[in-house]
Structure formats: structure tokens, C-alpha cells
Short mmCIF file of N, CA, C and O in Angstrom, two decimals:
data_model
loop_
_atom_site.label_atom_id
_atom_site.label_comp_id
_atom_site.label_asym_id
_atom_site.label_seq_id
_atom_site.Cartn_x
_atom_site.Cartn_y
_atom_site.Cartn_z
N UNK A 1 12.15 -3.66 21.89
CA UNK A 1 12.45 -3.66 20.49
C UNK A 1 11.44 -2.80 19.74
O UNK A 1 10.24 -2.90 19.94
N UNK A 2 11.90 -1.94 18.86
CA UNK A 2 11.04 -1.05 18.10
C UNK A 2 10.29 -1.82 17.02
O UNK A 2 10.82 -2.76 16.43
N UNK A 3 9.07 -1.38 16.75
CA UNK A 3 8.29 -1.99 15.68
C UNK A 3 8.86 -1.57 14.33
O UNK A 3 9.42 -0.49 14.19
N UNK A 4 8.70 -2.44 13.34
CA UNK A 4 9.17 -2.13 12.00
C UNK A 4 8.34 -0.99 11.41
O UNK A 4 7.12 -0.97 11.52
N UNK A 5 9.00 -0.01 10.80
CA UNK A 5 8.30 1.09 10.14
C UNK A 5 7.58 0.56 8.90
O UNK A 5 8.11 -0.30 8.19
N UNK A 6 6.39 1.06 8.66
CA UNK A 6 5.64 0.69 7.46
C UNK A 6 5.24 1.99 6.74
O UNK A 6 4.13 2.47 6.91
N UNK A 7 6.17 2.55 5.97
CA UNK A 7 5.87 3.82 5.31
C UNK A 7 4.70 3.69 4.33
O UNK A 7 4.50 2.66 3.71
N UNK A 8 3.94 4.78 4.21
CA UNK A 8 2.84 4.84 3.26
C UNK A 8 3.41 5.15 1.89
O UNK A 8 4.16 6.10 1.73
N UNK A 9 3.05 4.32 0.91
CA UNK A 9 3.54 4.53 -0.45
C UNK A 9 2.39 4.42 -1.42
O UNK A 9 1.28 4.03 -1.06
N UNK A 10 2.67 4.74 -2.67
CA UNK A 10 1.75 4.46 -3.77
C UNK A 10 2.58 3.77 -4.85
O UNK A 10 3.74 3.41 -4.63
N UNK A 11 2.00 3.61 -6.01
CA UNK A 11 2.64 2.86 -7.09
C UNK A 11 4.03 3.39 -7.44
O UNK A 11 4.96 2.63 -7.66
N UNK A 12 4.19 4.70 -7.45
CA UNK A 12 5.48 5.25 -7.90
C UNK A 12 6.64 4.98 -6.95
O UNK A 12 7.79 5.12 -7.34
N UNK A 13 6.37 4.58 -5.71
CA UNK A 13 7.43 4.29 -4.74
C UNK A 13 7.76 2.81 -4.62
O UNK A 13 8.66 2.44 -3.85
N UNK A 14 7.05 1.95 -5.32
CA UNK A 14 7.26 0.50 -5.17
C UNK A 14 8.72 0.10 -5.35
O UNK A 14 9.27 -0.65 -4.53
N UNK A 15 9.36 0.58 -6.39
CA UNK A 15 10.73 0.17 -6.70
C UNK A 15 11.70 0.54 -5.58
O UNK A 15 12.65 -0.19 -5.31
N UNK A 16 11.45 1.63 -4.90
CA UNK A 16 12.32 2.08 -3.81
C UNK A 16 12.17 1.25 -2.54
O UNK A 16 13.00 1.35 -1.64
N UNK A 17 11.11 0.44 -2.46
CA UNK A 17 10.83 -0.30 -1.24
C UNK A 17 10.78 -1.81 -1.46
O UNK A 17 10.14 -2.53 -0.69
N UNK A 18 11.48 -2.31 -2.47
CA UNK A 18 11.54 -3.76 -2.71
C UNK A 18 12.05 -4.47 -1.46
O UNK A 18 13.00 -4.01 -0.83
N UNK A 19 11.40 -5.56 -1.09
CA UNK A 19 11.72 -6.37 0.10
C UNK A 19 11.49 -5.64 1.41
O UNK A 19 12.05 -6.01 2.44
N UNK A 20 10.65 -4.60 1.39
CA UNK A 20 10.31 -3.85 2.60
C UNK A 20 8.81 -3.98 2.87
O UNK A 20 8.01 -4.16 1.96
N UNK A 21 8.44 -3.81 4.13
CA UNK A 21 7.04 -3.80 4.52
C UNK A 21 6.52 -2.37 4.41
O UNK A 21 7.15 -1.44 4.90
N UNK A 22 5.37 -2.22 3.76
CA UNK A 22 4.80 -0.90 3.47
C UNK A 22 3.29 -0.90 3.71
O UNK A 22 2.68 -1.95 3.92
N UNK A 23 2.71 0.31 3.64
CA UNK A 23 1.26 0.50 3.65
C UNK A 23 0.87 1.17 2.34
O UNK A 23 1.50 2.14 1.94
N UNK A 24 -0.17 0.66 1.71
CA UNK A 24 -0.68 1.23 0.47
C UNK A 24 -2.19 1.33 0.58
O UNK A 24 -2.85 0.35 0.94
N UNK A 25 -2.73 2.50 0.28
CA UNK A 25 -4.17 2.66 0.26
C UNK A 25 -4.59 2.96 -1.16
O UNK A 25 -4.05 3.86 -1.80
N UNK A 26 -5.51 2.15 -1.68
CA UNK A 26 -5.98 2.35 -3.05
C UNK A 26 -7.36 1.75 -3.25
O UNK A 26 -7.92 1.12 -2.36
N UNK A 27 -7.88 1.95 -4.46
CA UNK A 27 -9.21 1.43 -4.82
C UNK A 27 -9.06 0.08 -5.49
O UNK A 27 -8.23 -0.09 -6.40
N UNK A 28 -9.85 -0.89 -5.06
CA UNK A 28 -9.82 -2.24 -5.64
C UNK A 28 -10.42 -2.17 -7.04
O UNK A 28 -11.59 -1.80 -7.21
N UNK A 29 -9.61 -2.52 -8.05
CA UNK A 29 -10.09 -2.45 -9.44
C UNK A 29 -10.37 -3.83 -10.04
O UNK A 29 -11.10 -3.93 -11.01
N UNK A 30 -9.76 -4.88 -9.46
CA UNK A 30 -10.08 -6.24 -9.92
C UNK A 30 -9.74 -7.24 -8.83
O UNK A 30 -8.85 -7.03 -8.02
N UNK A 31 -10.50 -8.33 -8.85
CA UNK A 31 -10.30 -9.45 -7.93
C UNK A 31 -10.25 -10.73 -8.74
O UNK A 31 -11.13 -10.97 -9.56
N UNK A 32 -9.20 -11.54 -8.52
CA UNK A 32 -9.07 -12.82 -9.22
C UNK A 32 -8.50 -13.86 -8.26
O UNK A 32 -7.29 -13.92 -8.08
N UNK A 33 -9.36 -14.63 -7.63
CA UNK A 33 -8.90 -15.68 -6.72
C UNK A 33 -8.10 -15.10 -5.57
O UNK A 33 -8.61 -14.31 -4.79
N UNK A 34 -6.82 -15.48 -5.49
CA UNK A 34 -5.99 -15.02 -4.38
C UNK A 34 -5.13 -13.80 -4.76
O UNK A 34 -4.14 -13.50 -4.11
N UNK A 35 -5.56 -13.08 -5.79
CA UNK A 35 -4.85 -11.85 -6.16
C UNK A 35 -5.85 -10.76 -6.50
O UNK A 35 -7.02 -11.02 -6.76
N UNK A 36 -5.36 -9.52 -6.47
CA UNK A 36 -6.20 -8.37 -6.78
C UNK A 36 -5.32 -7.28 -7.37
O UNK A 36 -4.09 -7.32 -7.25
N UNK A 37 -5.97 -6.32 -7.98
CA UNK A 37 -5.28 -5.13 -8.46
C UNK A 37 -5.93 -3.94 -7.77
O UNK A 37 -7.16 -3.87 -7.69
N UNK A 38 -5.09 -3.05 -7.25
CA UNK A 38 -5.61 -1.83 -6.68
C UNK A 38 -5.00 -0.64 -7.42
O UNK A 38 -3.90 -0.72 -7.96
N UNK A 39 -5.75 0.45 -7.45
CA UNK A 39 -5.27 1.69 -8.05
C UNK A 39 -4.77 2.58 -6.92
O UNK A 39 -5.56 3.09 -6.13
N UNK A 40 -3.46 2.71 -6.82
CA UNK A 40 -2.82 3.57 -5.83
C UNK A 40 -1.91 4.53 -6.58
O UNK A 40 -0.70 4.38 -6.59
N UNK A 41 -2.54 5.46 -7.30
CA UNK A 41 -1.81 6.37 -8.20
C UNK A 41 -1.05 5.57 -9.25
O UNK A 41 0.07 5.89 -9.60
N UNK A 42 -1.67 4.48 -9.71
CA UNK A 42 -1.11 3.52 -10.64
C UNK A 42 -1.51 2.13 -10.18
O UNK A 42 -1.90 1.93 -9.03
N UNK A 43 -1.44 1.15 -11.08
CA UNK A 43 -1.87 -0.21 -10.74
C UNK A 43 -0.84 -0.93 -9.89
O UNK A 43 0.35 -0.92 -10.19
N UNK A 44 -1.34 -1.59 -8.84
CA UNK A 44 -0.50 -2.39 -7.95
C UNK A 44 -1.14 -3.77 -7.83
O UNK A 44 -2.32 -3.89 -7.48
N UNK A 45 -0.36 -4.80 -8.15
CA UNK A 45 -0.82 -6.18 -7.99
C UNK A 45 -0.57 -6.60 -6.55
O UNK A 45 0.51 -6.37 -6.01
N UNK A 46 -1.57 -7.22 -5.93
CA UNK A 46 -1.42 -7.71 -4.56
C UNK A 46 -1.78 -9.19 -4.49
O UNK A 46 -2.69 -9.65 -5.17
N UNK A 47 -1.02 -9.93 -3.69
CA UNK A 47 -1.26 -11.35 -3.46
C UNK A 47 -1.90 -11.48 -2.08
O UNK A 47 -1.25 -11.21 -1.07
N UNK A 48 -3.16 -11.87 -2.08
CA UNK A 48 -3.97 -11.86 -0.86
C UNK A 48 -3.68 -13.04 0.05
O UNK A 48 -3.28 -14.10 -0.42
N UNK A 49 -3.92 -12.82 1.34
CA UNK A 49 -3.89 -13.92 2.29
C UNK A 49 -5.33 -14.37 2.53
O UNK A 49 -6.27 -13.78 2.02
N UNK A 50 -5.50 -15.42 3.31
CA UNK A 50 -6.85 -15.97 3.53
C UNK A 50 -7.77 -15.04 4.30
O UNK A 50 -8.99 -15.16 4.22
N UNK A 51 -7.19 -14.11 5.05
CA UNK A 51 -8.00 -13.21 5.86
C UNK A 51 -8.45 -11.96 5.11
O UNK A 51 -9.22 -11.17 5.63
N UNK A 52 -7.96 -11.76 3.90
CA UNK A 52 -8.29 -10.55 3.13
C UNK A 52 -9.65 -10.72 2.46
O UNK A 52 -9.87 -11.68 1.73
N UNK A 53 -10.54 -9.79 2.73
CA UNK A 53 -11.88 -9.80 2.14
C UNK A 53 -12.10 -8.43 1.51
O UNK A 53 -12.53 -7.49 2.17
N UNK A 54 -11.80 -8.33 0.23
CA UNK A 54 -11.89 -7.06 -0.47
C UNK A 54 -13.19 -6.95 -1.23
O UNK A 54 -13.78 -7.95 -1.64
N UNK A 55 -13.62 -5.71 -1.47
CA UNK A 55 -14.82 -5.43 -2.23
C UNK A 55 -14.44 -4.56 -3.42
O UNK A 55 -13.78 -3.54 -3.24
N UNK A 56 -14.86 -4.97 -4.59
CA UNK A 56 -14.57 -4.23 -5.82
C UNK A 56 -15.02 -2.78 -5.68
O UNK A 56 -16.10 -2.50 -5.18
N UNK A 57 -14.16 -1.86 -6.09
CA UNK A 57 -14.37 -0.41 -6.08
C UNK A 57 -14.30 0.24 -4.70
O UNK A 57 -14.44 1.46 -4.61
N UNK A 58 -14.11 -0.54 -3.64
CA UNK A 58 -13.90 0.05 -2.32
C UNK A 58 -12.43 0.37 -2.13
O UNK A 58 -11.56 -0.20 -2.79
N UNK A 59 -12.16 1.27 -1.21
CA UNK A 59 -10.79 1.56 -0.83
C UNK A 59 -10.31 0.48 0.13
O UNK A 59 -11.09 -0.07 0.92
N UNK A 60 -9.03 0.15 0.04
CA UNK A 60 -8.45 -0.85 0.92
C UNK A 60 -7.06 -0.37 1.33
O UNK A 60 -6.34 0.21 0.53
N UNK A 61 -6.73 -0.59 2.59
CA UNK A 61 -5.35 -0.35 3.03
C UNK A 61 -4.67 -1.70 3.15
O UNK A 61 -5.16 -2.59 3.84
N UNK A 62 -3.55 -1.82 2.45
CA UNK A 62 -2.77 -3.05 2.44
C UNK A 62 -1.51 -2.81 3.26
O UNK A 62 -0.83 -1.82 3.07
N UNK A 63 -1.22 -3.73 4.16
CA UNK A 63 0.09 -3.78 4.79
C UNK A 63 0.72 -5.06 4.28
O UNK A 63 0.14 -6.14 4.39
N UNK A 64 1.88 -4.91 3.65
CA UNK A 64 2.51 -6.08 3.06
C UNK A 64 3.93 -5.80 2.62
O UNK A 64 4.44 -4.69 2.77
N UNK A 65 4.53 -6.83 2.06
CA UNK A 65 5.94 -6.75 1.63
C UNK A 65 6.02 -6.63 0.12
O UNK A 65 5.42 -7.43 -0.61
N UNK A 66 6.79 -5.63 -0.35
CA UNK A 66 6.98 -5.43 -1.78
C UNK A 66 7.92 -6.52 -2.30
O UNK A 66 9.03 -6.70 -1.80
N UNK A 67 7.46 -7.26 -3.30
CA UNK A 67 8.21 -8.36 -3.90
C UNK A 67 9.13 -7.84 -5.01
O UNK A 67 8.94 -6.74 -5.51
N UNK A 68 10.12 -8.64 -5.42
CA UNK A 68 11.03 -8.22 -6.50
C UNK A 68 10.31 -7.85 -7.80
O UNK A 68 10.80 -7.01 -8.55
N UNK A 69 9.13 -8.45 -8.06
CA UNK A 69 8.38 -8.11 -9.28
C UNK A 69 7.47 -6.89 -9.07
O UNK A 69 6.64 -6.57 -9.92
N UNK A 70 7.63 -6.21 -7.92
CA UNK A 70 6.89 -5.00 -7.53
C UNK A 70 5.43 -5.25 -7.19
O UNK A 70 4.64 -4.32 -7.05
N UNK A 71 5.06 -6.51 -7.01
CA UNK A 71 3.75 -6.82 -6.45
C UNK A 71 3.90 -6.76 -4.92
O UNK A 71 5.00 -6.61 -4.41
N UNK A 72 2.79 -6.88 -4.22
CA UNK A 72 2.83 -6.84 -2.75
C UNK A 72 2.20 -8.10 -2.20
O UNK A 72 1.08 -8.47 -2.57
N UNK A 73 2.93 -8.77 -1.31
CA UNK A 73 2.40 -9.92 -0.57
C UNK A 73 1.69 -9.37 0.66
O UNK A 73 2.31 -8.74 1.52
N UNK A 74 0.38 -9.58 0.74
CA UNK A 74 -0.45 -8.98 1.78
C UNK A 74 -0.26 -9.70 3.12
O UNK A 74 -0.37 -10.92 3.20
N UNK A 75 0.01 -8.90 4.15
CA UNK A 75 0.01 -9.41 5.52
C UNK A 75 -1.34 -9.09 6.17
O UNK A 75 -1.88 -9.88 6.92
N UNK A 76 -1.86 -7.89 5.86
CA UNK A 76 -3.13 -7.46 6.42
C UNK A 76 -3.82 -6.53 5.42
O UNK A 76 -3.16 -5.73 4.76
N UNK A 77 -5.14 -6.66 5.32
CA UNK A 77 -5.92 -5.79 4.44
C UNK A 77 -7.14 -5.30 5.20
O UNK A 77 -7.81 -6.09 5.88
N UNK A 78 -7.41 -3.99 5.10
CA UNK A 78 -8.56 -3.42 5.78
C UNK A 78 -9.41 -2.64 4.77
O UNK A 78 -8.91 -1.73 4.11
N UNK A 79 -10.68 -3.01 4.66
CA UNK A 79 -11.61 -2.33 3.76
C UNK A 79 -11.96 -0.97 4.37
O UNK A 79 -12.37 -0.88 5.52
N UNK A 80 -11.78 0.11 3.59
CA UNK A 80 -12.09 1.46 4.05
C UNK A 80 -13.38 1.99 3.43
O UNK A 80 -13.68 3.17 3.55
N UNK A 81 -14.14 1.14 2.75
CA UNK A 81 -15.40 1.55 2.18
C UNK A 81 -15.22 2.37 0.91
O UNK A 81 -14.18 2.34 0.27
N UNK A 82 -16.26 3.10 0.53
CA UNK A 82 -16.23 3.83 -0.74
C UNK A 82 -16.14 5.34 -0.58
O UNK A 82 -16.05 6.07 -1.55
N UNK A 83 -16.17 5.83 0.65
CA UNK A 83 -16.16 7.27 0.89
C UNK A 83 -14.77 7.72 1.34
O UNK A 83 -14.54 8.06 2.49
N UNK A 84 -13.82 7.74 0.39
CA UNK A 84 -12.43 8.09 0.68
C UNK A 84 -12.03 9.31 -0.16
O UNK A 84 -12.35 9.38 -1.35
N UNK A 85 -11.32 10.23 0.46
CA UNK A 85 -10.77 11.38 -0.25
C UNK A 85 -9.37 10.99 -0.71
O UNK A 85 -8.41 11.04 0.06
N UNK A 86 -9.25 10.58 -1.97
CA UNK A 86 -7.96 10.11 -2.49
C UNK A 86 -6.94 11.24 -2.59
O UNK A 86 -5.74 10.98 -2.55
N UNK A 87 -7.39 12.49 -2.68
CA UNK A 87 -6.45 13.61 -2.66
C UNK A 87 -5.78 13.71 -1.29
O UNK A 87 -4.58 13.98 -1.20
N UNK A 88 -6.54 13.46 -0.24
CA UNK A 88 -5.96 13.46 1.11
C UNK A 88 -4.97 12.30 1.27
O UNK A 88 -3.91 12.45 1.88
N UNK A 89 -5.31 11.15 0.70
CA UNK A 89 -4.41 9.98 0.75
C UNK A 89 -3.08 10.34 0.09
O UNK A 89 -2.00 10.07 0.64
N UNK A 90 -3.14 10.96 -1.09
CA UNK A 90 -1.91 11.33 -1.80
C UNK A 90 -1.12 12.37 -1.02
O UNK A 90 0.11 12.35 -1.03
N UNK A 91 -1.80 13.28 -0.33
CA UNK A 91 -1.11 14.28 0.48
C UNK A 91 -0.35 13.62 1.63
O UNK A 91 0.78 14.02 1.95
N UNK A 92 -0.93 12.59 2.23
CA UNK A 92 -0.25 11.87 3.31
C UNK A 92 0.97 11.12 2.76
O UNK A 92 2.04 11.13 3.37
N UNK A 93 0.82 10.47 1.61
CA UNK A 93 1.96 9.77 0.99
C UNK A 93 3.07 10.78 0.69
O UNK A 93 4.24 10.55 0.99
N UNK A 94 2.71 11.93 0.12
CA UNK A 94 3.68 12.96 -0.19
C UNK A 94 4.41 13.43 1.07
O UNK A 94 5.64 13.54 1.09
N UNK A 95 3.67 13.70 2.13
CA UNK A 95 4.29 14.14 3.39
C UNK A 95 5.20 13.07 3.97
O UNK A 95 6.27 13.38 4.52
N UNK A 96 4.80 11.81 3.84
CA UNK A 96 5.62 10.71 4.35
C UNK A 96 7.01 10.73 3.72
O UNK A 96 8.01 10.49 4.41
N UNK A 97 7.09 11.03 2.45
CA UNK A 97 8.38 11.00 1.76
C UNK A 97 9.10 12.34 1.78
O UNK A 97 10.33 12.38 1.73
N UNK A 98 8.36 13.40 1.90
CA UNK A 98 8.99 14.72 2.04
C UNK A 98 9.68 14.84 3.39
O UNK A 98 10.74 15.45 3.50
N UNK A 99 9.07 14.27 4.42
CA UNK A 99 9.62 14.32 5.78
C UNK A 99 9.94 12.92 6.28
O UNK A 99 9.59 12.53 7.38
N UNK A 100 10.65 12.16 5.45
CA UNK A 100 10.89 10.74 5.73
C UNK A 100 11.60 10.49 7.05
O UNK A 100 11.42 9.45 7.66
N UNK A 101 12.40 11.44 7.52
CA UNK A 101 13.10 11.23 8.79
C UNK A 101 12.13 11.05 9.96
O UNK A 101 12.47 10.44 10.97
N UNK A 102 10.91 11.53 9.80
CA UNK A 102 9.88 11.35 10.83
C UNK A 102 9.25 9.96 10.73
O UNK A 102 8.93 9.34 11.73
N UNK A 103 9.06 9.47 9.49
CA UNK A 103 8.24 8.29 9.26
C UNK A 103 9.01 6.98 9.07
O UNK A 103 8.48 5.92 9.34
N UNK A 104 10.22 7.05 8.54
CA UNK A 104 10.97 5.81 8.31
C UNK A 104 12.44 6.13 8.12
O UNK A 104 12.83 7.25 7.83
N UNK A 105 13.27 5.09 8.30
CA UNK A 105 14.70 5.21 8.10
C UNK A 105 15.00 4.97 6.62
O UNK A 105 14.78 3.88 6.11
N UNK A 106 15.52 5.97 5.95
CA UNK A 106 15.74 5.88 4.50
C UNK A 106 17.02 5.16 4.13
O UNK A 106 17.35 5.04 2.95
N UNK A 107 17.76 4.66 5.08
CA UNK A 107 19.05 3.98 4.76
C UNK A 107 18.86 2.59 4.24
O UNK A 107 18.05 1.85 4.55
#
């Protein structure tokens, strides 16, 4: 059985991936209990699980499911530290959607 595709997205693609599992890389801008906000070319609300340990202003990669309210329920979160080239991140997101037939099934 093939693994589920987890396309890389940012804030502008949230609506297109409602009820889908995705990857989002952004900077943590706020932490409040079991939720956080990350900047991924726009603000994204995330609902953390118990294993998520985020650091304010660090980059984080979230794997999770986009909810109907366009927030993301976190399945896994990985801290990427503070030395991230966000232009490179956006280039990867752009390539993911420009060549979607390589990265995910758009149907």
C-alpha cells in the first residue's frame, strides 16, 4: 500500500487542501497552551499534540490535517531551528504545485 502524499503548502494553499494531510514549514510567531500560530507566507493556526515542542521564532515543519476552519491539526512537528532560508522554502512550495503530478494527486 502506498503512503499518503503530504504536499508542501503555505498559507495560500490551505483552502485547496481542506481535510487533507499536508506539510507546512514556517516560523513560530505565538504559543498559547495547545495551539500556536506560524508564519508560512501568512498566518496559520495549528492545534498541537502532546509531542509537539515548539520554540518561539524558530522554524517548524508541521505534518497535519487541514481542518474546515483552515487551521491544522498537528500529527508531527519538527523544530528546524533559527537558521532557515525561507526563500528556499517558498521555492520548494512553488515547485510542489507547479509540478504537482510529481508530488501529489490533484484529483
